[in-house]
XYZ file of C-alpha atoms in Angstrom:
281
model
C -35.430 9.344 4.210
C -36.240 8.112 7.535
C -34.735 10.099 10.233
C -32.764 6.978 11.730
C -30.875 7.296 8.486
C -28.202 9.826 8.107
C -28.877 13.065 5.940
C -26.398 13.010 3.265
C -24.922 16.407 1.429
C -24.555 16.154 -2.172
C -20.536 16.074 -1.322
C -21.148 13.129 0.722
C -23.184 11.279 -1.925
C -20.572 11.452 -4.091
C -17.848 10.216 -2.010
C -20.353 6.931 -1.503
C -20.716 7.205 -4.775
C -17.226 6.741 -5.497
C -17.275 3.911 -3.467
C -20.050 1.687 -4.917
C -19.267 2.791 -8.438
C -15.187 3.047 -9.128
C -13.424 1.065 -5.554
C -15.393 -1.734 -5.066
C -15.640 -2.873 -8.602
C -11.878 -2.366 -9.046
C -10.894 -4.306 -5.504
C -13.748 -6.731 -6.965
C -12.043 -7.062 -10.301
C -10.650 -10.158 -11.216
C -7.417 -8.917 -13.122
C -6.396 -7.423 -9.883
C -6.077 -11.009 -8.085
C -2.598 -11.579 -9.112
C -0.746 -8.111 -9.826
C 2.281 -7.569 -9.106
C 4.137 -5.736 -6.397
C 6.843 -3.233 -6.575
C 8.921 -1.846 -3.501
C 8.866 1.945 -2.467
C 11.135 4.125 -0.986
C 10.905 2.792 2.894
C 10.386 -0.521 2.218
C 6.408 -1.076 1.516
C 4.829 -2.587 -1.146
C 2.626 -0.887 -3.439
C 0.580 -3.170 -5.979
C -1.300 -2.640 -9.514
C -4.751 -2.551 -7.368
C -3.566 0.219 -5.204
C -2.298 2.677 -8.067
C -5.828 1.969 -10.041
C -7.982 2.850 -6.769
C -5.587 5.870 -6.410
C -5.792 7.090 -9.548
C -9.778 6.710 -10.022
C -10.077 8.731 -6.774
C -7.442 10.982 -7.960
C -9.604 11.682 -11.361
C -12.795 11.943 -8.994
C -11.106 14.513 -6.599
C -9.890 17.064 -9.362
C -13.813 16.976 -10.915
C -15.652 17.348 -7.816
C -13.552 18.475 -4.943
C -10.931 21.049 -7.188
C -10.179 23.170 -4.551
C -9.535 20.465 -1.854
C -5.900 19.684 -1.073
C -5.122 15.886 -1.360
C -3.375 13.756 0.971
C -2.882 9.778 -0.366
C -0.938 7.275 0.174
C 0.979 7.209 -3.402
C 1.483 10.611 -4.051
C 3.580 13.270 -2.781
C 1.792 15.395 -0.574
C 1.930 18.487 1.961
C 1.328 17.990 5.405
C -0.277 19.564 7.378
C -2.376 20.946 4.702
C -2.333 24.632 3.481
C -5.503 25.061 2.951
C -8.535 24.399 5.237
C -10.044 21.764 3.037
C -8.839 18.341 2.051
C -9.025 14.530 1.633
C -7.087 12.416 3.000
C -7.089 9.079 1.193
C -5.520 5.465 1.829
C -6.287 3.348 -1.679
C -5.372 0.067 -0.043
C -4.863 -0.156 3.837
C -3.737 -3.869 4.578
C -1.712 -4.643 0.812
C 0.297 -7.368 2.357
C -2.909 -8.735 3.322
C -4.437 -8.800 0.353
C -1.429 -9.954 -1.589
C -1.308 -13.144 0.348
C -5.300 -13.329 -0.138
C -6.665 -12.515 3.117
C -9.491 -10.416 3.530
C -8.494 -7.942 5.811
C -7.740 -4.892 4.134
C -9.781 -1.919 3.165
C -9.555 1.110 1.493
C -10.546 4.745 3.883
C -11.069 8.314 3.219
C -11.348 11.287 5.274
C -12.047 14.907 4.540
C -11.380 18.134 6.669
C -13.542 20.761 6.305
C -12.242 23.998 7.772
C -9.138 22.353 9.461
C -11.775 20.005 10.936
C -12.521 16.065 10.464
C -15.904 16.789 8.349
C -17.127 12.599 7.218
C -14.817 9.485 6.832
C -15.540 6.524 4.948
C -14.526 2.840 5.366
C -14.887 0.108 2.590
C -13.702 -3.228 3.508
C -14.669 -4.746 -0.004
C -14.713 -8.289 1.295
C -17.440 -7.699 3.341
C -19.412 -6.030 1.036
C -19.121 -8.204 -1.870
C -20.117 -11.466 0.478
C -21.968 -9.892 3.022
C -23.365 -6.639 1.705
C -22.313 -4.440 4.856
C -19.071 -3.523 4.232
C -19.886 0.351 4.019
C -18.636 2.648 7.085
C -19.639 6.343 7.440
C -18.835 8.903 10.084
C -19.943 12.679 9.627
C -18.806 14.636 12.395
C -22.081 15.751 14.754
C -24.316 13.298 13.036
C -22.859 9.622 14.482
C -21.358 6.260 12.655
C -22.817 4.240 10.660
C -22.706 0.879 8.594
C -24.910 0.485 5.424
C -26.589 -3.222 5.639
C -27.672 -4.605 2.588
C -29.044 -0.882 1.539
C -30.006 0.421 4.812
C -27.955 2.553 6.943
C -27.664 1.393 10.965
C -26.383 3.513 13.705
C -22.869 2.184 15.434
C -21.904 2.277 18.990
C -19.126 1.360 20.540
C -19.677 -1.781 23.114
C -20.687 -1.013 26.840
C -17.550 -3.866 28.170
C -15.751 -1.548 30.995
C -12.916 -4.022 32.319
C -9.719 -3.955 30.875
C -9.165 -7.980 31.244
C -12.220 -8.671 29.541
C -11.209 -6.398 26.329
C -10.776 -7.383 22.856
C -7.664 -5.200 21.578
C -6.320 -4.655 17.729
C -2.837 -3.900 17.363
C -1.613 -1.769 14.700
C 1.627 -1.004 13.261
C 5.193 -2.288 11.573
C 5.495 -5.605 13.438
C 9.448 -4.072 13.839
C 7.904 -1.243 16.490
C 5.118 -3.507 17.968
C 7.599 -6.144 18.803
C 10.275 -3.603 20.652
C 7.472 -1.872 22.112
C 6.739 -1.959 25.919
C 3.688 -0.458 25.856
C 2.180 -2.994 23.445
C 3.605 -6.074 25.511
C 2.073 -4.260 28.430
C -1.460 -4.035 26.771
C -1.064 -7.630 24.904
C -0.759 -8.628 28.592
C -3.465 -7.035 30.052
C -6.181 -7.828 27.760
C -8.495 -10.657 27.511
C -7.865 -11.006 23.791
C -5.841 -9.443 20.747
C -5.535 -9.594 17.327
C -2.270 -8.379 15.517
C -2.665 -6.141 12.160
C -5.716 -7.096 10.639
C -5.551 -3.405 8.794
C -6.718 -0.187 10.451
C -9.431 -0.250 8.206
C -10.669 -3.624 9.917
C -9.605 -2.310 13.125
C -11.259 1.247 13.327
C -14.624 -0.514 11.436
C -15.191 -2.957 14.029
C -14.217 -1.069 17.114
C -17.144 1.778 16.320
C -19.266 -1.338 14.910
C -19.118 -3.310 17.908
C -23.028 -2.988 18.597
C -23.180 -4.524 15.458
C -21.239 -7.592 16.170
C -21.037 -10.907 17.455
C -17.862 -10.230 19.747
C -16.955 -6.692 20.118
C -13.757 -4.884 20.133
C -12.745 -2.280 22.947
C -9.655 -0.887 22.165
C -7.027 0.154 18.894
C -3.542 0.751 19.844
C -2.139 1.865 16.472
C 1.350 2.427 16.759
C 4.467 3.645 14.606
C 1.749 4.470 11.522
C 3.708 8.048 10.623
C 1.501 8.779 7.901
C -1.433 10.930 8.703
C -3.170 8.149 5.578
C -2.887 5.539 8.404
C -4.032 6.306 12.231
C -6.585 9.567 11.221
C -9.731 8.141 9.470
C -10.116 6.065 12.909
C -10.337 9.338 14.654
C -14.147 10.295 13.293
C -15.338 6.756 12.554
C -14.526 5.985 16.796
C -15.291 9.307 18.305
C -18.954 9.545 16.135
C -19.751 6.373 17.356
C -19.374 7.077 21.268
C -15.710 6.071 21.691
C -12.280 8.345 22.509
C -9.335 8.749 20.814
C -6.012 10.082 22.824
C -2.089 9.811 22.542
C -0.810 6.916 24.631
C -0.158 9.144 27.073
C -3.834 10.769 27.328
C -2.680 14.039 25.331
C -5.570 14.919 22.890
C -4.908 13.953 19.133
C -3.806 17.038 16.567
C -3.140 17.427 12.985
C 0.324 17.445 14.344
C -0.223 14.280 16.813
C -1.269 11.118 15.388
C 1.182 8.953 15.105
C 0.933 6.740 18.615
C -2.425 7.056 18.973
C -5.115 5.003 21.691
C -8.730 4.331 20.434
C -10.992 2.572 22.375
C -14.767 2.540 23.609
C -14.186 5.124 26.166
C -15.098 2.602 29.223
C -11.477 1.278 29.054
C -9.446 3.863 27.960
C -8.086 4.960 31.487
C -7.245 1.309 32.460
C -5.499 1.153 29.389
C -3.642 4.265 29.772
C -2.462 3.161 33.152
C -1.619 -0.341 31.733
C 0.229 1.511 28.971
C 2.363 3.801 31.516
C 3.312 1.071 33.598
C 0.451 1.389 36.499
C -1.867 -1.226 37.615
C -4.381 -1.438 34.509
C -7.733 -2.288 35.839
């Protein structure tokens, strides 16, 4: 392996592995196109696709990872975890969006290895099926990465270092964004935005900006109260040279990561000002 590629542990192949060989096939699969979607408790939609990743990775989990706790989106689950090892797991992050046939969804997985973020993984199957570089990886000490057509490329977050010339996601019910002042501050003070293209678009692109033809600077993801929705941003940003705080600068827990502020690390004071009410650049 050349040693601009990542070394991979034999836990790590097989969560790629589970990847290439059980999710993208299934979000590929052509009985999926039209399933149907049921409501759950809270509102949300759940759909055929998302209970057949879930339960794949579920089957996965309890042959290779037995003693790891699991945290996914439609299960019950414990959190924080009780024990120092788990996987946290979003099937299908963006199912309104695929439901109405856009491409901007994805499907991410985390684990924690001794109460810390260990590797994260991103699929946003679109990609990968047209492009071939849909494949995200972050292991904690060793960078970010995207996997091009077979080859794995280092990330980095873009160099931009003015607020007003930021590109900004915005993530989060549309309810919380819309009644929120600090996201009509930000909306405001950036060049450009895009609303809820999926976290899993969101935290991709913001680490993959060197790979890009416009980069992205900043993630305000706000309102997401499952740890399944803000935390697999956390590693995939961080690894790739960018910060991650609460929106008001207080370091991300376990226990805080609900309103969270991810961005390339050249803005992220500007927008934390901006967010508080102060002058933003």
């Amino acid at each position: 392996m050349s040693s601009l590629e990542p070394e991979l542990s034999g836990d790590e192949r097989a969560l790629i592995a589970f990847f290439d060989d059980v999710a993208q096939p299934t979000f590929t699969d052509p009985k999926f196109r039209n399933g149907e979607l049921t409501e759950k408790e809270g509102g949300e939609k759940v759909g055929e696709l998302d209970i057949a990743v879930q339960e794949a990775f579920l089957k996965m989990t309890k042959r290779r990872f037995p003693s790891h706790a699991i945290v996914s989106e439609e299960q019950a689950y414990v959190w924080p975890p009780k024990t120092p090892n788990c996987l946290v797991f979003d099937p299908l992050d963006g199912t309104h969006n695929e439901a109405v046939g856009l491409g901007t969804f994805g499907c991410m997985l985390t684990e924690a290895r001794d109460r810390k973020l260990a590797t994260t993984i991103i699929l946003i199957p679109w990609q990968e099926e047209v492009c071939g570089d849909g494949l995200y990886l972050a292991i904690r000490g060793r960078g970010s990465w995207q996997r091009v057509r077979g080859a794995w490329k280092k990330l980095h977050v873009s160099d931009v270092d003015r607020l007003d010339k930021s590109f900004a996601f915005f993530e989060g019910p549309t309810q919380v964004a819309e009644a929120s002042n600090e996201v009509l501050r930000l909306r405001k003070a950036v060049r450009r935005y895009r609303n809820n293209p999926s976290c899993a678009v969101s935290f991709a692109h913001l680490a993959g900006s060197s790979n890009q033809k416009l980069s992205a600077e900043l993630c305000l993801a706000m309102g997401n109260v499952k740890p399944v929705d803000n935390l697999h941003g956390i590693l995939m940003v961080e690894e790739a040279g960018g910060k991650v705080t609460g929106i008001n600068g207080e370091p991300w827990s376990f226990a805080n990561f609900v309103n969270l502020l991810f961005s390339n690390g050249r803005v992220h004071e500007a927008a934390l000002r901006c967010l508080s009410g102060n002058t933003p650049i």
